[in-house]
Tab-separated table of C-alpha atoms and ligand atoms in Angstrom:
chain	number	residue	atom	x	y	z
A	1	MET	CA	0.000	0.000	0.000
A	2	TYR	CA	2.791	2.390	0.969
A	3	GLU	CA	4.771	1.660	-2.212
A	4	THR	CA	1.660	2.143	-4.314
A	5	ALA	CA	1.013	5.474	-2.594
A	6	LEU	CA	4.583	6.596	-3.361
A	7	ARG	CA	4.073	5.693	-7.020
A	8	LEU	CA	0.835	7.660	-7.021
A	9	LEU	CA	2.620	10.721	-5.606
A	10	GLU	CA	5.354	10.268	-8.219
A	11	LYS	CA	2.771	10.119	-10.980
A	12	ILE	CA	1.135	13.362	-9.843
A	13	SER	CA	4.551	15.013	-9.624
A	14	ASN	CA	5.397	13.906	-13.164
A	15	TYR	CA	2.582	16.176	-14.283
A	16	GLY	CA	4.176	19.096	-12.489
A	17	TYR	CA	2.132	19.102	-9.293
A	18	VAL	CA	3.065	18.318	-5.707
A	19	ALA	CA	1.269	15.737	-3.612
A	20	TYR	CA	1.613	14.263	-0.131
A	21	MET	CA	0.130	11.558	2.016
A	22	VAL	CA	-1.573	13.301	4.921
A	23	GLY	CA	-3.763	12.676	7.953
A	24	GLY	CA	-4.457	9.248	9.384
A	25	TYR	CA	-1.941	7.259	7.393
A	26	PRO	CA	1.297	9.144	8.236
A	27	ARG	CA	0.010	9.474	11.812
A	28	ASP	CA	-0.661	5.762	12.247
A	29	LEU	CA	2.564	4.833	10.467
A	30	TYR	CA	4.525	7.053	12.862
A	31	LEU	CA	2.732	5.460	15.812
A	32	LYS	CA	3.293	2.001	14.311
A	33	ARG	CA	-0.414	1.320	14.321
A	34	THR	CA	-2.482	-0.481	11.717
A	35	PHE	CA	-4.146	1.774	9.196
A	36	THR	CA	-6.905	1.670	6.662
A	37	ASP	CA	-7.104	4.249	3.922
A	38	ILE	CA	-4.573	6.726	2.595
A	39	ASP	CA	-5.569	10.358	2.173
A	40	ILE	CA	-3.609	12.418	-0.321
A	41	CYS	CA	-3.406	16.186	-0.660
A	42	THR	CA	-2.157	18.013	-3.717
A	43	ASP	CA	-2.090	21.329	-5.554
A	44	ALA	CA	-3.725	19.720	-8.595
A	45	THR	CA	-7.425	20.579	-8.903
A	46	PRO	CA	-10.108	17.878	-9.331
A	47	MET	CA	-10.264	18.717	-13.028
A	48	GLU	CA	-6.510	18.305	-13.392
A	49	LEU	CA	-6.669	15.027	-11.470
A	50	HIS	CA	-9.233	13.792	-13.975
A	51	GLN	CA	-6.660	14.334	-16.690
A	52	ILE	CA	-3.973	12.462	-14.772
A	53	PHE	CA	-5.994	9.433	-13.698
A	54	SER	CA	-8.120	7.310	-15.945
A	55	GLU	CA	-10.057	5.795	-13.070
A	56	VAL	CA	-11.738	8.546	-11.134
A	57	VAL	CA	-14.494	6.948	-9.093
A	58	THR	CA	-16.275	9.910	-7.598
A	59	THR	CA	-15.762	13.605	-7.694
A	60	ASN	CA	-16.812	15.810	-4.886
A	61	SER	CA	-15.655	18.980	-6.611
A	62	GLU	CA	-17.687	21.139	-4.294
A	63	TYR	CA	-15.277	20.200	-1.530
A	64	GLY	CA	-12.289	19.810	-3.793
A	65	SER	CA	-11.772	16.065	-3.629
A	66	VAL	CA	-11.818	13.066	-5.922
A	67	THR	CA	-11.513	9.361	-5.288
A	68	VAL	CA	-9.293	7.467	-7.702
A	69	VAL	CA	-8.385	3.830	-8.073
A	70	PHE	CA	-4.680	3.465	-8.674
A	71	GLU	CA	-3.100	0.025	-8.961
A	72	LYS	CA	-6.357	-1.404	-7.602
A	73	ILE	CA	-6.213	0.713	-4.429
A	74	LYS	CA	-8.645	3.512	-3.691
A	75	PHE	CA	-7.245	6.900	-2.721
A	76	GLU	CA	-9.056	10.021	-1.669
A	77	ILE	CA	-7.224	12.978	-3.141
A	78	THR	CA	-8.037	16.460	-1.878
A	79	THR	CA	-6.869	19.689	-3.414
A	80	PHE	CA	-5.050	22.123	-1.113
A	81	ARG	CA	-7.741	24.440	0.102
A	82	LYS	CA	-8.925	26.773	2.723
A	83	GLU	CA	-12.413	26.893	4.036
A	84	PHE	CA	-14.371	29.815	5.232
A	85	LYS	CA	-17.788	31.020	6.342
A	86	TYR	CA	-18.719	27.802	8.082
A	87	LYS	CA	-22.380	27.116	7.682
A	88	ASP	CA	-24.228	25.572	10.648
A	89	HIS	CA	-20.922	24.955	12.404
A	90	ARG	CA	-20.233	22.079	10.075
A	91	ARG	CA	-19.829	22.573	6.352
A	92	PRO	CA	-17.775	25.376	4.918
A	93	GLU	CA	-19.982	27.533	2.779
A	94	LYS	CA	-17.221	28.103	0.358
A	95	ILE	CA	-13.850	26.600	-0.250
A	96	GLU	CA	-11.009	28.159	-2.073
A	97	TYR	CA	-8.029	26.378	-3.505
A	98	VAL	CA	-4.683	27.466	-2.140
A	99	ASP	CA	-1.230	26.963	-3.540
A	100	THR	CA	0.737	25.530	-0.689
A	101	LEU	CA	0.732	22.685	1.766
A	102	GLU	CA	1.365	25.205	4.566
A	103	GLU	CA	-1.987	26.832	3.931
A	104	ASP	CA	-3.816	23.530	3.543
A	105	ILE	CA	-2.492	22.304	6.880
A	106	LYS	CA	-4.059	25.303	8.606
A	107	ARG	CA	-7.623	24.152	7.891
A	108	ARG	CA	-7.095	20.704	9.394
A	109	ASP	CA	-8.447	19.617	12.746
A	110	PHE	CA	-5.606	18.459	15.002
A	111	THR	CA	-1.833	18.795	14.885
A	112	ILE	CA	-1.455	15.014	15.039
A	113	ASN	CA	-3.297	14.836	11.706
A	114	THR	CA	-0.922	17.178	9.874
A	115	LEU	CA	2.084	14.960	9.385
A	116	CYS	CA	2.771	14.379	5.681
A	117	ILE	CA	4.902	12.043	3.604
A	118	ASP	CA	6.268	13.170	0.241
A	119	LYS	CA	6.958	11.164	-2.920
A	120	ASP	CA	10.420	10.185	-1.669
A	121	GLY	CA	9.022	8.840	1.578
A	122	LYS	CA	10.271	11.830	3.541
A	123	GLN	CA	8.231	13.064	6.495
A	124	ILE	CA	7.098	16.667	6.341
A	125	ASP	CA	6.217	18.048	9.746
A	126	LEU	CA	5.282	21.701	9.444
A	127	ILE	CA	3.645	22.447	12.767
A	128	GLY	CA	5.014	19.992	15.285
A	129	ALA	CA	2.845	16.956	14.646
A	130	LYS	CA	5.574	14.565	15.746
A	131	GLN	CA	6.127	16.386	19.005
A	132	ASP	CA	2.433	16.102	19.856
A	133	LEU	CA	2.398	12.471	18.744
A	134	ASP	CA	5.379	11.817	21.022
A	135	ASN	CA	3.629	13.585	23.881
A	136	LYS	CA	0.359	11.840	23.077
A	137	ILE	CA	-1.595	15.044	23.039
A	138	ILE	CA	-4.546	16.251	20.989
A	139	ARG	CA	-4.437	19.901	20.138
A	140	THR	CA	-6.280	21.859	17.457
A	141	VAL	CA	-4.249	23.325	14.624
A	142	GLY	CA	-5.407	26.865	15.308
A	143	ASN	CA	-7.163	28.484	18.212
A	144	PRO	CA	-9.402	25.801	19.820
A	145	LYS	CA	-12.340	28.121	20.328
A	146	GLN	CA	-12.482	29.118	16.688
A	147	SER	CA	-11.776	25.584	15.521
A	148	LEU	CA	-14.758	24.124	17.391
A	149	LYS	CA	-17.040	26.958	16.388
A	150	GLU	CA	-16.111	26.392	12.760
A	151	ASP	CA	-16.845	22.692	12.894
A	152	ALA	CA	-18.379	21.241	16.023
A	153	LEU	CA	-17.854	17.672	14.812
A	154	ARG	CA	-14.245	18.219	15.907
A	155	ILE	CA	-15.525	17.925	19.496
A	156	LEU	CA	-16.340	14.276	18.886
A	157	ARG	CA	-13.297	13.714	16.704
A	158	ALA	CA	-11.071	14.926	19.544
A	159	ILE	CA	-12.621	12.387	21.902
A	160	ARG	CA	-12.521	9.676	19.238
A	161	PHE	CA	-8.777	10.180	18.701
A	162	ALA	CA	-8.198	10.397	22.469
A	163	ALA	CA	-9.936	7.036	22.879
A	164	THR	CA	-8.561	5.201	19.869
A	165	LEU	CA	-4.985	6.407	20.367
A	166	ASN	CA	-5.146	6.664	24.164
A	167	PHE	CA	-4.024	10.301	24.043
A	168	THR	CA	-4.884	13.205	26.316
A	169	ILE	CA	-6.773	16.271	25.190
A	170	GLU	CA	-5.011	19.570	25.789
A	171	PRO	CA	-6.622	21.398	28.778
A	172	LYS	CA	-7.627	24.484	26.806
A	173	LEU	CA	-9.310	22.343	24.175
A	174	LYS	CA	-11.177	20.489	26.930
A	175	THR	CA	-12.441	23.767	28.305
A	176	TYR	CA	-13.830	24.797	24.935
A	177	ILE	CA	-15.339	21.359	24.330
A	178	LYS	CA	-17.347	21.861	27.531
A	179	LYS	CA	-18.290	25.358	26.538
A	180	TYR	CA	-19.324	24.602	22.963
A	181	GLY	CA	-20.760	21.110	23.420
A	182	TYR	CA	-24.204	22.504	22.652
A	183	LEU	CA	-23.093	23.114	19.051
A	184	LEU	CA	-23.229	19.356	18.510
A	185	LYS	CA	-26.986	19.777	18.137
A	186	LYS	CA	-26.300	21.303	14.738
A	187	ILE	CA	-24.249	18.385	13.448
A	188	SER	CA	-25.823	15.637	11.341
A	189	LYS	CA	-26.865	12.530	13.248
A	190	ASP	CA	-24.930	10.267	10.929
A	191	ARG	CA	-21.621	12.072	11.344
A	192	LYS	CA	-22.063	11.951	15.114
A	193	LYS	CA	-22.995	8.288	15.088
A	194	ASP	CA	-19.902	7.413	13.035
A	195	GLU	CA	-17.698	9.019	15.677
A	196	LEU	CA	-19.640	7.495	18.588
A	197	ASP	CA	-19.349	4.076	16.948
A	198	LEU	CA	-15.578	4.513	16.829
A	199	ILE	CA	-15.480	5.593	20.481
A	200	PHE	CA	-17.726	2.713	21.577
A	201	SER	CA	-15.658	0.149	19.694
A	202	SER	CA	-12.256	1.421	20.737
A	203	PRO	CA	-10.140	-0.628	23.151
A	204	ASN	CA	-10.091	2.423	25.433
A	205	LYS	CA	-13.824	2.916	25.318
A	206	ALA	CA	-14.070	3.428	29.083
A	207	TYR	CA	-11.794	6.432	28.704
A	208	GLY	CA	-13.759	7.766	25.719
A	209	ILE	CA	-17.037	7.406	27.621
A	210	GLU	CA	-15.547	9.071	30.664
A	211	LEU	CA	-14.570	12.036	28.474
A	212	LEU	CA	-18.069	12.251	26.973
A	213	ILE	CA	-19.499	12.378	30.496
A	214	ASP	CA	-16.887	14.677	32.071
A	215	LEU	CA	-17.061	17.106	29.190
A	216	LYS	CA	-20.840	17.295	29.662
A	217	LEU	CA	-21.772	16.043	26.227
A	218	THR	CA	-24.280	13.306	27.003
A	219	GLU	CA	-27.300	15.642	27.064
A	220	HIS	CA	-26.219	17.438	23.911
A	221	LEU	CA	-25.832	14.061	22.233
A	222	GLU	CA	-29.229	12.948	23.569
A	223	ILE	CA	-27.728	9.931	25.312
A	224	PRO	CA	-28.121	10.809	29.021
A	225	ASN	CA	-28.219	7.100	29.906
A	226	LEU	CA	-24.548	6.843	29.030
A	227	LYS	CA	-23.821	7.935	32.603
A	228	LYS	CA	-25.280	4.763	34.026
A	229	ALA	CA	-24.323	2.410	31.198
A	230	LYS	CA	-22.273	-0.642	32.025
A	231	ILE	CA	-19.058	-0.587	30.046
A	232	THR	CA	-18.672	-3.824	28.142
A	233	PRO	CA	-16.548	-4.747	25.116
A	234	SER	CA	-19.227	-4.699	22.408
A	235	MET	CA	-20.291	-1.490	20.731
A	236	ILE	CA	-23.840	-2.721	20.222
A	237	VAL	CA	-24.253	-3.493	23.934
A	238	THR	CA	-23.350	0.097	24.727
A	239	TRP	CA	-25.899	1.379	22.229
A	240	ALA	CA	-28.495	-1.066	23.607
A	241	GLN	CA	-28.321	0.713	26.954
A	242	LEU	CA	-28.780	4.202	25.566
A	243	ASP	CA	-32.393	4.179	24.453
A	244	ALA	CA	-31.272	5.906	21.258
A	245	LEU	CA	-33.228	4.106	18.539
A	246	ASP	CA	-35.206	7.237	17.751
A	247	LYS	CA	-32.219	9.548	18.139
A	248	TYR	CA	-29.756	8.084	15.639
A	249	ASN	CA	-30.019	6.051	12.439
A	250	PHE	CA	-29.181	2.404	12.976
A	251	ASN	CA	-29.049	-0.189	10.233
A	252	THR	CA	-31.482	-3.101	10.251
A	253	ILE	CA	-29.061	-5.505	11.903
A	254	GLU	CA	-28.181	-3.008	14.626
A	255	LYS	CA	-31.845	-2.255	15.307
A	256	GLU	CA	-32.708	-5.942	15.544
A	257	SER	CA	-29.749	-6.654	17.836
A	258	ILE	CA	-30.586	-3.753	20.141
A	259	ARG	CA	-34.214	-4.830	20.394
A	260	LYS	CA	-33.326	-8.467	21.097
A	261	ILE	CA	-30.581	-7.683	23.621
A	262	ASN	CA	-33.042	-5.593	25.610
A	263	GLU	CA	-35.670	-8.303	25.378
A	264	VAL	CA	-33.389	-11.063	26.587
A	265	LYS	CA	-31.180	-9.281	29.096
A	266	ASP	CA	-33.369	-10.076	32.098
A	267	LYS	CA	-34.085	-13.669	31.115
A	268	GLU	CA	-32.250	-16.783	32.252
A	269	LEU	CA	-29.571	-16.920	29.545
A	270	LEU	CA	-28.418	-20.428	30.298
A	271	ASP	CA	-31.876	-21.806	29.675
A	272	ASN	CA	-32.241	-23.996	26.571
A	273	HIS	CA	-35.337	-22.134	25.428
A	274	THR	CA	-33.656	-18.729	25.689
A	275	LEU	CA	-30.583	-19.961	23.852
A	276	TYR	CA	-32.716	-21.540	21.150
A	277	ASN	CA	-35.077	-18.597	20.685
A	278	TYR	CA	-32.501	-15.816	20.754
A	279	GLY	CA	-29.419	-17.561	19.410
A	280	LEU	CA	-25.843	-17.463	20.628
A	281	TYR	CA	-24.978	-13.965	19.381
A	282	THR	CA	-27.771	-12.143	21.213
A	283	CYS	CA	-27.282	-14.222	24.353
A	284	THR	CA	-23.546	-13.506	24.331
A	285	MET	CA	-24.230	-9.782	24.009
A	286	ALA	CA	-26.756	-9.910	26.849
A	287	ALA	CA	-24.265	-11.894	28.922
A	288	GLU	CA	-21.997	-8.840	28.920
A	289	LEU	CA	-24.778	-7.010	30.752
A	290	ASN	CA	-25.935	-9.568	33.251
A	291	GLY	CA	-22.569	-11.072	33.992
A	292	VAL	CA	-23.156	-14.615	32.783
A	293	ASP	CA	-19.873	-16.304	31.947
A	294	LYS	CA	-19.417	-16.387	28.167
A	295	LYS	CA	-17.538	-19.669	28.223
A	296	LEU	CA	-20.320	-21.334	30.151
A	297	LEU	CA	-22.819	-19.875	27.720
A	298	ASN	CA	-20.877	-21.312	24.773
A	299	GLU	CA	-20.709	-24.736	26.367
A	300	LYS	CA	-24.392	-24.697	27.144
A	301	TYR	CA	-25.237	-23.592	23.617
A	302	ALA	CA	-23.082	-26.335	22.100
A	303	LYS	CA	-25.149	-28.847	24.037
A	304	ILE	CA	-28.671	-27.739	23.180
A	305	PRO	CA	-30.298	-30.597	21.257
A	306	ILE	CA	-31.524	-28.448	18.347
A	307	LYS	CA	-30.440	-25.023	17.105
A	308	SER	CA	-33.316	-24.523	14.678
A	309	ARG	CA	-36.390	-26.314	13.312
A	310	LEU	CA	-34.240	-27.736	10.536
A	311	ASP	CA	-32.395	-29.811	13.125
A	312	ILE	CA	-35.516	-31.726	14.176
A	313	ALA	CA	-34.976	-35.340	13.097
A	314	ILE	CA	-38.299	-35.483	11.286
A	315	THR	CA	-39.323	-33.082	8.498
A	316	PRO	CA	-42.740	-31.446	8.097
A	317	MET	CA	-43.267	-33.556	4.916
A	318	GLU	CA	-42.593	-36.741	6.835
A	319	ILE	CA	-45.039	-35.681	9.528
A	320	CYS	CA	-47.728	-35.129	6.857
A	321	ASP	CA	-47.030	-38.572	5.382
A	322	LEU	CA	-47.089	-40.163	8.791
A	323	LEU	CA	-50.462	-38.662	9.672
A	324	ASN	CA	-51.739	-38.989	6.123
A	325	LYS	CA	-52.660	-35.312	6.018
A	326	LYS	CA	-52.029	-32.387	3.739
A	327	ALA	CA	-49.829	-29.622	5.133
A	328	GLY	CA	-51.803	-27.276	7.348
A	329	SER	CA	-51.687	-25.248	10.520
A	330	PHE	CA	-51.565	-28.444	12.627
A	331	LEU	CA	-47.898	-28.690	11.602
A	332	LYS	CA	-47.064	-25.536	13.509
A	333	THR	CA	-48.577	-26.995	16.663
A	334	ILE	CA	-46.702	-30.272	16.312
A	335	LEU	CA	-43.363	-28.649	15.489
A	336	SER	CA	-43.607	-26.265	18.372
A	337	ASP	CA	-44.515	-29.147	20.696
A	338	LEU	CA	-41.529	-31.138	19.396
A	339	GLU	CA	-39.220	-28.160	19.947
A	340	ASN	CA	-40.338	-27.874	23.556
A	341	GLN	CA	-40.078	-31.598	24.242
A	342	LEU	CA	-36.590	-31.679	22.740
A	343	LEU	CA	-35.375	-28.535	24.531
A	344	ASP	CA	-36.743	-29.834	27.835
A	345	GLY	CA	-34.963	-33.138	27.282
A	346	LYS	CA	-38.227	-35.074	27.384
A	347	LEU	CA	-37.617	-36.488	23.928
A	348	ASN	CA	-34.406	-37.466	22.178
A	349	ASN	CA	-33.838	-36.105	18.696
A	350	ASP	CA	-34.192	-39.574	17.217
A	351	LYS	CA	-36.516	-40.203	14.287
A	352	GLU	CA	-38.062	-43.422	15.667
A	353	GLU	CA	-38.766	-41.766	18.969
A	354	LEU	CA	-40.313	-38.712	17.319
A	355	ILE	CA	-42.513	-40.893	15.094
A	356	ASN	CA	-43.817	-42.787	18.097
A	357	TYR	CA	-44.496	-39.577	19.963
A	358	ILE	CA	-46.405	-38.080	17.033
A	359	ILE	CA	-48.493	-41.216	16.526
A	360	GLU	CA	-49.328	-41.382	20.203
A	361	ASN	CA	-50.308	-37.751	20.513
A	362	TYR	CA	-51.536	-36.617	17.148
A	363	GLN	CA	-53.034	-39.551	15.284
A	364	ASN	CA	-56.772	-39.642	15.518
B	1	LIG	P1	-8.914	7.696	10.170
B	1	LIG	O1	-7.857	6.853	10.760
B	1	LIG	O2	-10.231	7.577	10.864
B	1	LIG	O3	-9.042	7.651	8.673
B	1	LIG	P2	-8.040	10.389	9.651
B	1	LIG	O4	-7.256	11.334	10.510
B	1	LIG	O5	-7.430	9.959	8.367
B	1	LIG	O6	-8.422	9.181	10.572
B	1	LIG	P3	-10.255	11.261	8.055
B	1	LIG	O7	-11.671	11.499	8.480
B	1	LIG	O8	-9.943	10.182	7.096
B	1	LIG	O9	-9.428	11.081	9.397
B	1	LIG	O10	-9.735	12.646	7.502
B	1	LIG	C1	-8.475	12.798	6.860
B	1	LIG	C2	-7.816	14.083	7.293
B	1	LIG	O11	-8.646	15.199	6.928
B	1	LIG	C3	-7.651	14.224	8.797
B	1	LIG	O12	-6.485	13.608	9.248
B	1	LIG	C4	-7.621	15.714	8.964
B	1	LIG	O13	-6.360	16.255	8.636
B	1	LIG	C5	-8.627	16.173	7.934
B	1	LIG	N1	-9.980	16.278	8.518
B	1	LIG	C6	-10.930	15.331	8.567
B	1	LIG	N2	-12.041	15.774	9.159
B	1	LIG	C7	-11.793	17.051	9.509
B	1	LIG	C8	-12.548	18.075	10.159
B	1	LIG	N3	-13.776	17.845	10.591
B	1	LIG	N4	-11.948	19.275	10.318
B	1	LIG	C9	-10.699	19.502	9.859
B	1	LIG	N5	-9.941	18.593	9.274
B	1	LIG	C10	-10.466	17.386	9.075
B	2	LIG	MG1	-8.339	8.701	6.858
């Protein structure tokens, strides 16, 4: 990935422009952490990038960025710019391209996100990113008050980076986070949820949650229950305790998991019926809340006689043949009875035994 990125920078420079890797990638490389995507910044405009790269996937010219696929890897390339007249404390109303990296760095959020790498693999550190990375400190590029007022999402980004990197937030920035937390109301739900997801799934989530509480953000984020939430490893278990289904947009799987975790959390998790009805995933999530040992839960689940209706040793067709009947609602009654008998250990999942039981109880 790194070599490909260097070749991409080289290619842009062959057209007479400059380009650097910036943001998360140089930061995580310096910290020897794993990384995902590579962000590139350059003085070439989106239109000029179109001429350089055959495979431009999307263009977000309004914000001066394009996504290109280069040697099968996707890169987000953003033209050096400055932003001004922030609308709603989130989106700049207008952007303007600028000529130099120095100016582009000024519009970025935190010093730790300003380290760059040039086409020769050389680090470019214009405003002391490495020093702050060494000191594990999160500090805004400019004045923290103005920075947060310009874009209140930075409040959550600061906490997200503090949690994921296990860094401290500079005291002055903390003060302004407290003061301007109310501006989060103006930020889109989805942007906020993305950051909260990252905080709730970080290995230092307890620290991230503590910051959200100490910096008085839970009310502004409409998650007051965070204060009494039990801190467990899974992100979805944290969300399940926050009563936030009507506050944020969750995908179908998340919604279903949250609903089921809340339904099952007060039930006896080690019971065969609970394990069968809710499945191992939901029960494991609920176990984080009610303290049931996950290993025990796994063992118990491995031993339940059936995991679904398909495991019953006789099929609905065979039951119809046996009783000489056409399929009908009676099947539901019999199958549900069989499930209960099997889960209660009153019947073995053995075809002969099930046939005898059905004849005895359902043949008229
Ligand atoms: P990640 O590891 O999550 O990708 P990242 O630092 O690369 O972290 P991105 O959201 O990919 O974060 O953004 C890339 C870079 O763009 C950031 O490092 C930062 O320099 C700049 N940036 C992103 N969001 C903002 C913002 N809200 N305000 C100012 N600069 C931002
Ligand atoms: Mg990134």
